[in-house]
Short mmCIF file of C-alpha atoms and ligand atoms in Angstrom, two decimals:
data_model
loop_
_atom_site.label_atom_id
_atom_site.label_comp_id
_atom_site.label_asym_id
_atom_site.label_seq_id
_atom_site.Cartn_x
_atom_site.Cartn_y
_atom_site.Cartn_z
CA UNK X 10 -23.85 -21.40 0.77
CA UNK X 11 -25.84 -19.88 -2.07
CA UNK X 12 -26.13 -22.99 -4.16
CA UNK X 13 -29.07 -24.38 -6.07
CA UNK X 14 -29.69 -27.97 -5.08
CA UNK X 15 -32.33 -30.37 -6.29
CA UNK X 16 -33.35 -33.87 -5.44
CA UNK X 17 -32.08 -36.34 -8.02
CA UNK X 18 -35.56 -36.92 -9.48
CA UNK X 19 -36.38 -33.22 -9.86
CA UNK X 20 -36.65 -31.79 -13.36
CA UNK X 21 -36.81 -28.10 -14.15
CA UNK X 22 -38.05 -26.41 -17.30
CA UNK X 23 -35.68 -23.75 -18.67
CA UNK X 24 -38.50 -21.31 -19.31
CA UNK X 25 -38.16 -19.51 -15.99
CA UNK X 26 -34.44 -19.90 -15.44
CA UNK X 27 -33.49 -16.59 -17.05
CA UNK X 28 -35.68 -14.53 -14.80
CA UNK X 29 -33.74 -12.12 -12.63
CA UNK X 30 -33.75 -12.78 -8.90
CA UNK X 31 -35.16 -16.27 -9.14
CA UNK X 32 -32.11 -18.16 -7.89
CA UNK X 33 -33.30 -17.87 -4.33
CA UNK X 34 -36.73 -18.99 -5.45
CA UNK X 35 -35.39 -22.06 -7.22
CA UNK X 36 -33.38 -22.97 -4.14
CA UNK X 37 -36.48 -23.04 -2.01
CA UNK X 38 -38.56 -25.12 -4.37
CA UNK X 39 -37.40 -28.50 -3.14
CA UNK X 40 -37.99 -27.63 0.45
CA UNK X 41 -41.59 -26.58 0.06
CA UNK X 42 -43.00 -29.14 -2.33
CA UNK X 43 -44.45 -27.75 -5.50
CA UNK X 44 -45.65 -24.19 -5.02
CA UNK X 45 -47.92 -22.96 -7.76
CA UNK X 46 -46.96 -19.83 -9.67
CA UNK X 47 -48.95 -17.65 -12.00
CA UNK X 48 -47.04 -16.16 -14.90
CA UNK X 49 -48.10 -13.91 -17.71
CA UNK X 50 -46.80 -14.32 -21.21
CA UNK X 51 -47.11 -11.46 -23.64
CA UNK X 52 -47.76 -12.13 -27.31
CA UNK X 53 -45.46 -9.91 -29.36
CA UNK X 54 -47.73 -8.92 -32.21
CA UNK X 55 -45.64 -6.19 -33.83
CA UNK X 56 -43.66 -8.73 -35.79
CA UNK X 57 -43.41 -8.21 -39.53
CA UNK X 58 -43.54 -11.93 -40.31
CA UNK X 59 -40.22 -11.91 -42.14
CA UNK X 60 -37.23 -14.13 -41.59
CA UNK X 61 -34.54 -11.85 -40.09
CA UNK X 62 -32.19 -12.86 -42.95
CA UNK X 63 -34.56 -10.95 -45.31
CA UNK X 64 -33.33 -7.73 -43.73
CA UNK X 65 -29.67 -8.32 -44.50
CA UNK X 66 -28.09 -5.91 -46.97
CA UNK X 67 -27.64 -7.64 -50.32
CA UNK X 68 -24.37 -7.13 -52.17
CA UNK X 69 -24.68 -6.87 -55.92
CA UNK X 70 -21.15 -8.10 -56.52
CA UNK X 71 -18.93 -10.57 -54.67
CA UNK X 72 -15.76 -8.94 -55.99
CA UNK X 73 -13.46 -8.24 -53.00
CA UNK X 74 -12.41 -4.95 -54.57
CA UNK X 75 -15.95 -3.65 -53.90
CA UNK X 76 -15.73 -4.35 -50.17
CA UNK X 77 -15.09 -1.23 -48.07
CA UNK X 78 -11.68 -1.03 -46.37
CA UNK X 79 -10.45 0.75 -43.25
CA UNK X 80 -7.55 3.22 -43.20
CA UNK X 81 -5.01 0.33 -43.00
CA UNK X 82 -6.47 -1.32 -46.08
CA UNK X 83 -8.08 -4.19 -44.12
CA UNK X 84 -11.51 -5.38 -45.30
CA UNK X 85 -14.29 -3.62 -43.40
CA UNK X 86 -16.78 -6.49 -43.13
CA UNK X 87 -20.43 -5.64 -42.62
CA UNK X 88 -21.67 -7.83 -39.78
CA UNK X 89 -25.08 -9.56 -39.78
CA UNK X 90 -27.47 -7.67 -37.57
CA UNK X 91 -27.76 -9.36 -34.19
CA UNK X 92 -30.77 -11.66 -34.05
CA UNK X 93 -32.54 -10.31 -30.99
CA UNK X 94 -35.11 -13.09 -31.05
CA UNK X 95 -32.52 -15.56 -29.81
CA UNK X 96 -30.96 -13.25 -27.26
CA UNK X 97 -29.74 -15.42 -24.41
CA UNK X 98 -30.51 -12.65 -21.92
CA UNK X 99 -34.15 -12.43 -22.96
CA UNK X 100 -36.37 -12.36 -19.92
CA UNK X 101 -39.26 -14.65 -20.56
CA UNK X 102 -42.34 -14.59 -18.38
CA UNK X 103 -43.25 -12.22 -15.59
CA UNK X 104 -44.22 -14.03 -12.43
CA UNK X 105 -47.34 -12.45 -11.02
CA UNK X 106 -47.54 -14.26 -7.74
CA UNK X 107 -46.72 -17.49 -6.00
CA UNK X 108 -50.39 -18.33 -5.64
CA UNK X 109 -53.69 -16.81 -6.64
CA UNK X 110 -53.39 -12.98 -6.60
CA UNK X 111 -55.06 -11.21 -3.66
CA UNK X 112 -58.02 -8.95 -4.44
CA UNK X 113 -56.04 -5.74 -3.66
CA UNK X 114 -53.26 -6.86 -6.03
CA UNK X 115 -55.91 -7.54 -8.62
CA UNK X 116 -57.45 -4.04 -8.21
CA UNK X 117 -54.08 -2.36 -8.65
CA UNK X 118 -53.22 -4.39 -11.68
CA UNK X 119 -56.63 -4.43 -13.27
CA UNK X 120 -56.37 -1.23 -15.36
CA UNK X 121 -53.05 -2.20 -16.84
CA UNK X 122 -54.22 -5.77 -17.24
CA UNK X 123 -57.38 -4.78 -19.06
CA UNK X 124 -55.42 -2.60 -21.42
CA UNK X 125 -53.13 -5.37 -22.48
CA UNK X 126 -55.36 -8.37 -21.78
CA UNK X 127 -55.67 -9.02 -25.49
CA UNK X 128 -52.01 -9.89 -25.69
CA UNK X 129 -51.42 -11.56 -22.35
CA UNK X 130 -51.85 -15.22 -21.53
CA UNK X 131 -51.93 -16.03 -17.84
CA UNK X 132 -50.74 -19.48 -16.87
CA UNK X 133 -50.76 -21.27 -13.53
CA UNK X 134 -47.86 -23.69 -13.31
CA UNK X 135 -45.18 -25.12 -11.05
CA UNK X 136 -41.44 -24.79 -11.55
CA UNK X 137 -39.55 -27.87 -10.42
CA UNK X 138 -41.24 -31.22 -10.35
CA UNK X 139 -40.57 -34.93 -10.25
CA UNK X 140 -40.67 -36.48 -13.73
CA UNK X 141 -44.26 -37.66 -13.40
CA UNK X 142 -45.44 -34.06 -12.96
CA UNK X 143 -43.54 -32.42 -15.84
CA UNK X 144 -46.83 -31.38 -17.40
CA UNK X 145 -47.27 -28.75 -14.67
CA UNK X 146 -44.26 -26.84 -15.98
CA UNK X 147 -44.12 -24.93 -19.26
CA UNK X 148 -41.58 -26.15 -21.79
CA UNK X 149 -39.89 -24.33 -24.66
CA UNK X 150 -41.46 -26.72 -27.16
CA UNK X 151 -44.86 -25.29 -26.19
CA UNK X 152 -43.69 -21.80 -27.22
CA UNK X 153 -42.14 -23.03 -30.46
CA UNK X 154 -45.44 -24.66 -31.42
CA UNK X 155 -47.39 -21.58 -30.29
CA UNK X 156 -45.15 -19.39 -32.49
CA UNK X 157 -45.81 -21.69 -35.44
CA UNK X 158 -49.58 -21.54 -34.86
CA UNK X 159 -49.60 -17.74 -34.81
CA UNK X 160 -47.30 -17.56 -37.83
CA UNK X 161 -49.54 -19.96 -39.78
CA UNK X 162 -52.87 -18.82 -38.36
CA UNK X 163 -54.69 -18.94 -41.71
CA UNK X 164 -53.89 -22.65 -42.01
CA UNK X 165 -55.50 -23.43 -38.63
CA UNK X 166 -58.44 -21.02 -38.99
CA UNK X 167 -61.75 -22.70 -38.11
CA UNK X 168 -60.14 -26.16 -37.69
CA UNK X 169 -60.82 -28.91 -35.18
CA UNK X 170 -57.55 -29.70 -33.43
CA UNK X 171 -56.40 -32.33 -30.95
CA UNK X 172 -53.51 -31.54 -28.59
CA UNK X 173 -51.75 -34.52 -27.00
CA UNK X 174 -49.84 -34.04 -23.71
CA UNK X 175 -51.04 -30.43 -23.39
CA UNK X 176 -49.72 -29.90 -19.83
CA UNK X 177 -50.71 -26.44 -18.59
CA UNK X 178 -52.72 -25.83 -21.79
CA UNK X 179 -50.73 -22.86 -23.14
CA UNK X 180 -50.46 -24.17 -26.72
CA UNK X 181 -54.16 -25.15 -26.83
CA UNK X 182 -55.08 -21.64 -25.67
CA UNK X 183 -53.02 -20.12 -28.49
CA UNK X 184 -54.52 -22.61 -30.95
CA UNK X 185 -58.07 -21.67 -29.89
CA UNK X 186 -57.35 -18.06 -30.91
CA UNK X 187 -57.55 -19.30 -34.51
CA UNK X 188 -59.10 -22.79 -34.54
CA UNK X 189 -62.78 -23.55 -33.88
CA UNK X 190 -62.55 -26.50 -31.50
CA UNK X 191 -59.52 -27.66 -29.56
CA UNK X 192 -59.48 -30.95 -27.67
CA UNK X 193 -56.80 -30.23 -25.09
CA UNK X 194 -55.75 -33.57 -23.62
CA UNK X 195 -53.42 -35.01 -21.02
CA UNK X 196 -53.55 -37.42 -18.07
CA UNK X 197 -54.15 -36.98 -14.34
CA UNK X 198 -56.96 -35.17 -12.57
CA UNK X 199 -54.66 -32.74 -10.79
CA UNK X 200 -52.94 -31.61 -14.00
CA UNK X 201 -56.19 -31.46 -15.96
CA UNK X 202 -57.73 -29.31 -13.20
CA UNK X 203 -54.79 -26.88 -13.49
CA UNK X 204 -55.14 -26.91 -17.27
CA UNK X 205 -58.90 -26.26 -17.03
CA UNK X 206 -58.26 -23.28 -14.72
CA UNK X 207 -55.80 -21.87 -17.28
CA UNK X 208 -58.32 -22.34 -20.07
CA UNK X 209 -61.04 -20.59 -18.03
CA UNK X 210 -58.86 -17.63 -17.02
CA UNK X 211 -57.84 -17.05 -20.65
CA UNK X 212 -61.24 -17.45 -22.25
CA UNK X 213 -61.30 -13.83 -23.49
CA UNK X 214 -58.78 -14.96 -26.10
CA UNK X 215 -61.11 -17.43 -27.80
CA UNK X 216 -64.72 -17.08 -26.61
CA UNK X 217 -65.50 -13.89 -28.58
CA UNK X 218 -64.98 -15.78 -31.83
CA UNK X 219 -67.01 -18.71 -30.43
CA UNK X 220 -64.08 -21.08 -30.35
CA UNK X 221 -63.96 -23.67 -27.59
CA UNK X 222 -61.40 -25.71 -25.71
CA UNK X 223 -62.45 -29.05 -24.28
CA UNK X 224 -60.04 -30.28 -21.60
CA UNK X 225 -60.17 -34.07 -21.72
CA UNK X 226 -58.31 -37.10 -20.40
CA UNK X 227 -56.44 -38.96 -23.16
CA UNK X 228 -53.89 -41.49 -21.98
CA UNK X 229 -51.57 -42.82 -24.70
CA UNK X 230 -51.15 -45.98 -22.64
CA UNK X 231 -54.87 -46.72 -22.85
CA UNK X 232 -56.51 -48.03 -26.01
CA UNK X 233 -59.74 -46.17 -25.53
CA UNK X 234 -61.25 -42.84 -24.64
CA UNK X 235 -61.87 -42.32 -20.95
CA UNK X 236 -65.62 -42.21 -20.33
CA UNK X 237 -65.99 -42.79 -16.60
CA UNK X 238 -63.75 -40.26 -14.81
CA UNK X 239 -63.57 -36.49 -14.57
CA UNK X 240 -62.59 -34.92 -17.90
CA UNK X 241 -64.07 -37.88 -19.73
CA UNK X 242 -65.44 -37.86 -23.28
CA UNK X 243 -69.04 -37.96 -24.43
CA UNK X 244 -70.00 -40.05 -27.46
CA UNK X 245 -70.75 -36.84 -29.35
CA UNK X 246 -67.24 -35.49 -28.67
CA UNK X 247 -65.58 -38.73 -29.78
CA UNK X 248 -67.63 -38.67 -32.98
CA UNK X 249 -66.76 -34.99 -33.55
CA UNK X 250 -63.07 -35.72 -33.00
CA UNK X 251 -63.12 -38.53 -35.57
CA UNK X 252 -65.26 -36.66 -38.08
CA UNK X 253 -63.70 -33.21 -38.01
CA UNK X 254 -60.12 -33.23 -36.73
CA UNK X 255 -57.57 -32.17 -39.31
CA UNK X 256 -54.65 -31.24 -37.00
CA UNK X 257 -52.95 -33.00 -34.09
CA UNK X 258 -50.38 -31.04 -32.10
CA UNK X 259 -47.97 -32.11 -29.36
CA UNK X 260 -45.22 -30.11 -27.64
CA UNK X 261 -42.23 -31.68 -25.92
CA UNK X 262 -43.81 -35.07 -25.36
CA UNK X 263 -40.92 -37.41 -26.25
CA UNK X 264 -38.62 -37.84 -23.26
CA UNK X 265 -39.20 -41.47 -22.30
CA UNK X 266 -39.00 -44.29 -24.85
CA UNK X 267 -42.04 -46.23 -23.59
CA UNK X 268 -44.14 -43.05 -23.62
CA UNK X 269 -42.86 -42.17 -27.10
CA UNK X 270 -43.90 -45.63 -28.35
CA UNK X 271 -47.33 -45.13 -26.78
CA UNK X 272 -47.62 -41.64 -28.30
CA UNK X 273 -46.89 -42.97 -31.79
CA UNK X 274 -49.37 -45.84 -31.34
CA UNK X 275 -51.96 -43.21 -30.34
CA UNK X 276 -51.18 -41.01 -33.35
CA UNK X 277 -51.50 -44.06 -35.63
CA UNK X 278 -54.76 -45.26 -34.04
CA UNK X 279 -56.42 -41.84 -33.99
CA UNK X 280 -55.37 -40.75 -37.45
CA UNK X 281 -56.50 -44.04 -38.98
CA UNK X 282 -59.93 -43.52 -37.38
CA UNK X 283 -60.23 -39.94 -38.61
CA UNK X 284 -62.52 -39.33 -41.56
CA UNK X 285 -60.33 -36.58 -43.01
CA UNK X 286 -56.58 -36.60 -43.71
CA UNK X 287 -54.76 -35.11 -40.73
CA UNK X 288 -51.45 -33.42 -40.09
CA UNK X 289 -49.57 -33.69 -36.81
CA UNK X 290 -47.07 -31.07 -35.67
CA UNK X 291 -44.72 -32.29 -32.94
CA UNK X 292 -42.12 -30.09 -31.27
CA UNK X 293 -39.14 -31.59 -29.51
CA UNK X 294 -36.05 -30.29 -27.74
CA UNK X 295 -32.95 -32.37 -28.33
CA UNK X 296 -31.52 -32.50 -24.80
CA UNK X 297 -27.92 -33.61 -24.94
CA UNK X 298 -26.38 -35.58 -22.08
CA UNK X 299 -23.01 -37.13 -21.54
CA UNK X 300 -23.38 -40.87 -20.98
CA UNK X 301 -20.79 -43.31 -19.71
CA UNK X 302 -22.31 -45.93 -21.97
CA UNK X 303 -21.43 -43.92 -25.09
CA UNK X 304 -18.52 -41.94 -23.57
CA UNK X 305 -19.94 -39.03 -25.52
CA UNK X 306 -22.85 -36.62 -25.56
CA UNK X 307 -26.01 -38.20 -26.89
CA UNK X 308 -29.73 -37.79 -26.76
CA UNK X 309 -31.32 -41.20 -26.57
CA UNK X 310 -34.88 -39.87 -26.22
CA UNK X 311 -34.42 -37.83 -29.40
CA UNK X 312 -32.85 -40.77 -31.26
CA UNK X 313 -35.80 -42.93 -30.28
CA UNK X 314 -38.23 -40.23 -31.46
CA UNK X 315 -36.46 -40.13 -34.86
CA UNK X 316 -36.60 -43.94 -35.00
CA UNK X 317 -40.38 -43.83 -34.40
CA UNK X 318 -40.81 -41.20 -37.13
CA UNK X 319 -38.84 -43.38 -39.57
CA UNK X 320 -40.91 -46.44 -38.68
CA UNK X 321 -44.15 -44.55 -39.21
CA UNK X 322 -43.03 -43.28 -42.60
CA UNK X 323 -41.82 -46.69 -43.73
CA UNK X 324 -44.88 -48.53 -42.47
CA UNK X 325 -46.78 -50.36 -45.21
CA UNK X 326 -49.98 -51.70 -43.70
CA UNK X 327 -52.09 -51.11 -46.81
CA UNK X 328 -54.34 -48.77 -44.82
CA UNK X 329 -52.39 -45.62 -44.01
CA UNK X 330 -49.61 -43.60 -45.55
CA UNK X 331 -47.49 -41.27 -43.39
CA UNK X 332 -45.12 -38.60 -44.65
CA UNK X 333 -42.58 -37.03 -42.28
CA UNK X 334 -40.90 -33.64 -42.77
CA UNK X 335 -38.76 -31.33 -40.62
CA UNK X 336 -40.27 -27.84 -40.49
CA UNK X 337 -37.82 -24.99 -41.09
CA UNK X 338 -37.64 -22.82 -37.98
CA UNK X 339 -37.69 -19.49 -39.80
CA UNK X 340 -41.10 -18.32 -38.58
CA UNK X 341 -41.21 -15.29 -36.31
CA UNK X 342 -41.08 -15.48 -32.55
CA UNK X 343 -44.25 -14.24 -30.87
CA UNK X 344 -43.19 -15.20 -27.34
CA UNK X 345 -40.03 -14.37 -25.44
CA UNK X 346 -38.11 -17.56 -24.70
CA UNK X 347 -34.78 -18.92 -25.71
CA UNK X 348 -35.25 -20.44 -29.17
CA UNK X 349 -32.24 -22.73 -28.84
CA UNK X 350 -30.99 -24.61 -31.87
CA UNK X 351 -31.93 -27.92 -30.22
CA UNK X 352 -35.63 -27.08 -30.72
CA UNK X 353 -37.23 -28.83 -33.68
CA UNK X 354 -40.69 -29.03 -35.20
CA UNK X 355 -41.79 -32.10 -37.16
CA UNK X 356 -44.73 -32.42 -39.52
CA UNK X 357 -46.41 -35.81 -39.99
CA UNK X 358 -49.07 -36.05 -42.69
CA UNK X 359 -51.47 -38.98 -42.43
CA UNK X 360 -53.55 -40.18 -45.36
CA UNK X 361 -55.86 -43.15 -45.63
CA UNK X 362 -55.24 -45.47 -48.61
CA UNK X 363 -58.08 -47.08 -50.61
CA UNK X 364 -60.68 -44.46 -49.79
C1 LIG O 406 -42.73 -32.28 -20.93
S1 LIG O 406 -44.44 -32.20 -20.68
C2 LIG O 406 -44.95 -31.09 -21.96
C3 LIG O 406 -46.18 -30.32 -21.55
C4 LIG O 406 -46.58 -29.24 -22.55
N1 LIG O 406 -46.91 -29.81 -23.82
C5 LIG O 406 -45.48 -28.21 -22.72
O1 LIG O 406 -44.72 -28.32 -23.70
O2 LIG O 406 -45.35 -27.32 -21.88
C6 LIG O 406 -45.00 -33.78 -21.30
C7 LIG O 406 -46.50 -33.98 -21.21
O3 LIG O 406 -46.84 -35.30 -21.65
C8 LIG O 406 -47.86 -35.78 -20.79
N2 LIG O 406 -47.94 -37.26 -20.77
C9 LIG O 406 -47.04 -38.12 -20.23
N3 LIG O 406 -47.49 -39.37 -20.33
C10 LIG O 406 -48.70 -39.31 -20.94
C11 LIG O 406 -49.66 -40.29 -21.31
N4 LIG O 406 -49.47 -41.59 -21.06
N5 LIG O 406 -50.78 -39.89 -21.92
C12 LIG O 406 -50.99 -38.57 -22.17
N6 LIG O 406 -50.12 -37.59 -21.84
C13 LIG O 406 -48.98 -37.96 -21.22
C14 LIG O 406 -47.45 -35.24 -19.44
O4 LIG O 406 -48.51 -35.29 -18.50
C15 LIG O 406 -47.02 -33.84 -19.80
O5 LIG O 406 -48.07 -32.94 -19.76
#
């Protein structure tokens, strides 16, 4: 029977689901553990930077007598052009191989690759994982944040940026194309090794302009910077982070209430130790589920995230002031993925009181 089955604790990012001919692949994933894939993601640079609604024809008059009619006298309504950026059939990444490419594959591909290397990000990742390994998959929130970074590149130019829960590192790589220093952080040696490999293989995107990505361990559950394991921080890096960071970014990191609480504690602690005012951009996908408890569709993880945002904004500790805003998703799409309406981007501005 050609049916996709997963263990009950398996989670699967939607990013690769729309690929043709991957059903058979998905079906095998449970049986063989977590095979590693390498995918390439093209940056679509020929975007004019306009909201698609800007291109709509504007009617001078709303008088119905002006509206064209067909031969039967019915109104001939001009339809909005189809928004191709949210096309449900969009094919997202191209899977290069199920493991590191062989040298002959690399030779064959190298000419084409070199030609378009400027616009291609290559990411090693897995596709279906237990919840504790979700960072090894790529999530739509990472693309939404990456789109925002490219759309607002002048804002991030030359900045020092901290990414929390970076996973495979895709968003940090995009950020390093414009920022000066990116602290790309997550937890777990295995994941950080994968992330470091992705950073290394994509260094042509940021090294020429002397930007750097530091892959480091930063556990929201811990109160301090890790200094004794692999991917640990030096004193100089911690000082640089506190002295120079002006942006914190995080993509799809709120899916478990305890982790969300820990994330917000971390954002509070770090931003109150930063010398400069900082702005956090957090993407989230509102995943709706039917629950027996509510007898309705709900998204408890999203509700908890909103509760944490409200708490942060209302907090009056005499030291910090936080302002929370929802960012309008009208910026262009530089990556091909399904920009579903459940995707949101939140801006949190942190300012120290009594300077
Ligand atoms: C859904 S993944 C998102 C990964 C990536 N940002 C993306 O959008 O593709 C959530 C990320 O949060 C990280 N995470 C979970 N608990 C964490 C913790 N205590 N400290 C730091 N990162 C954590 C996971 O390792 C994972 O990389």
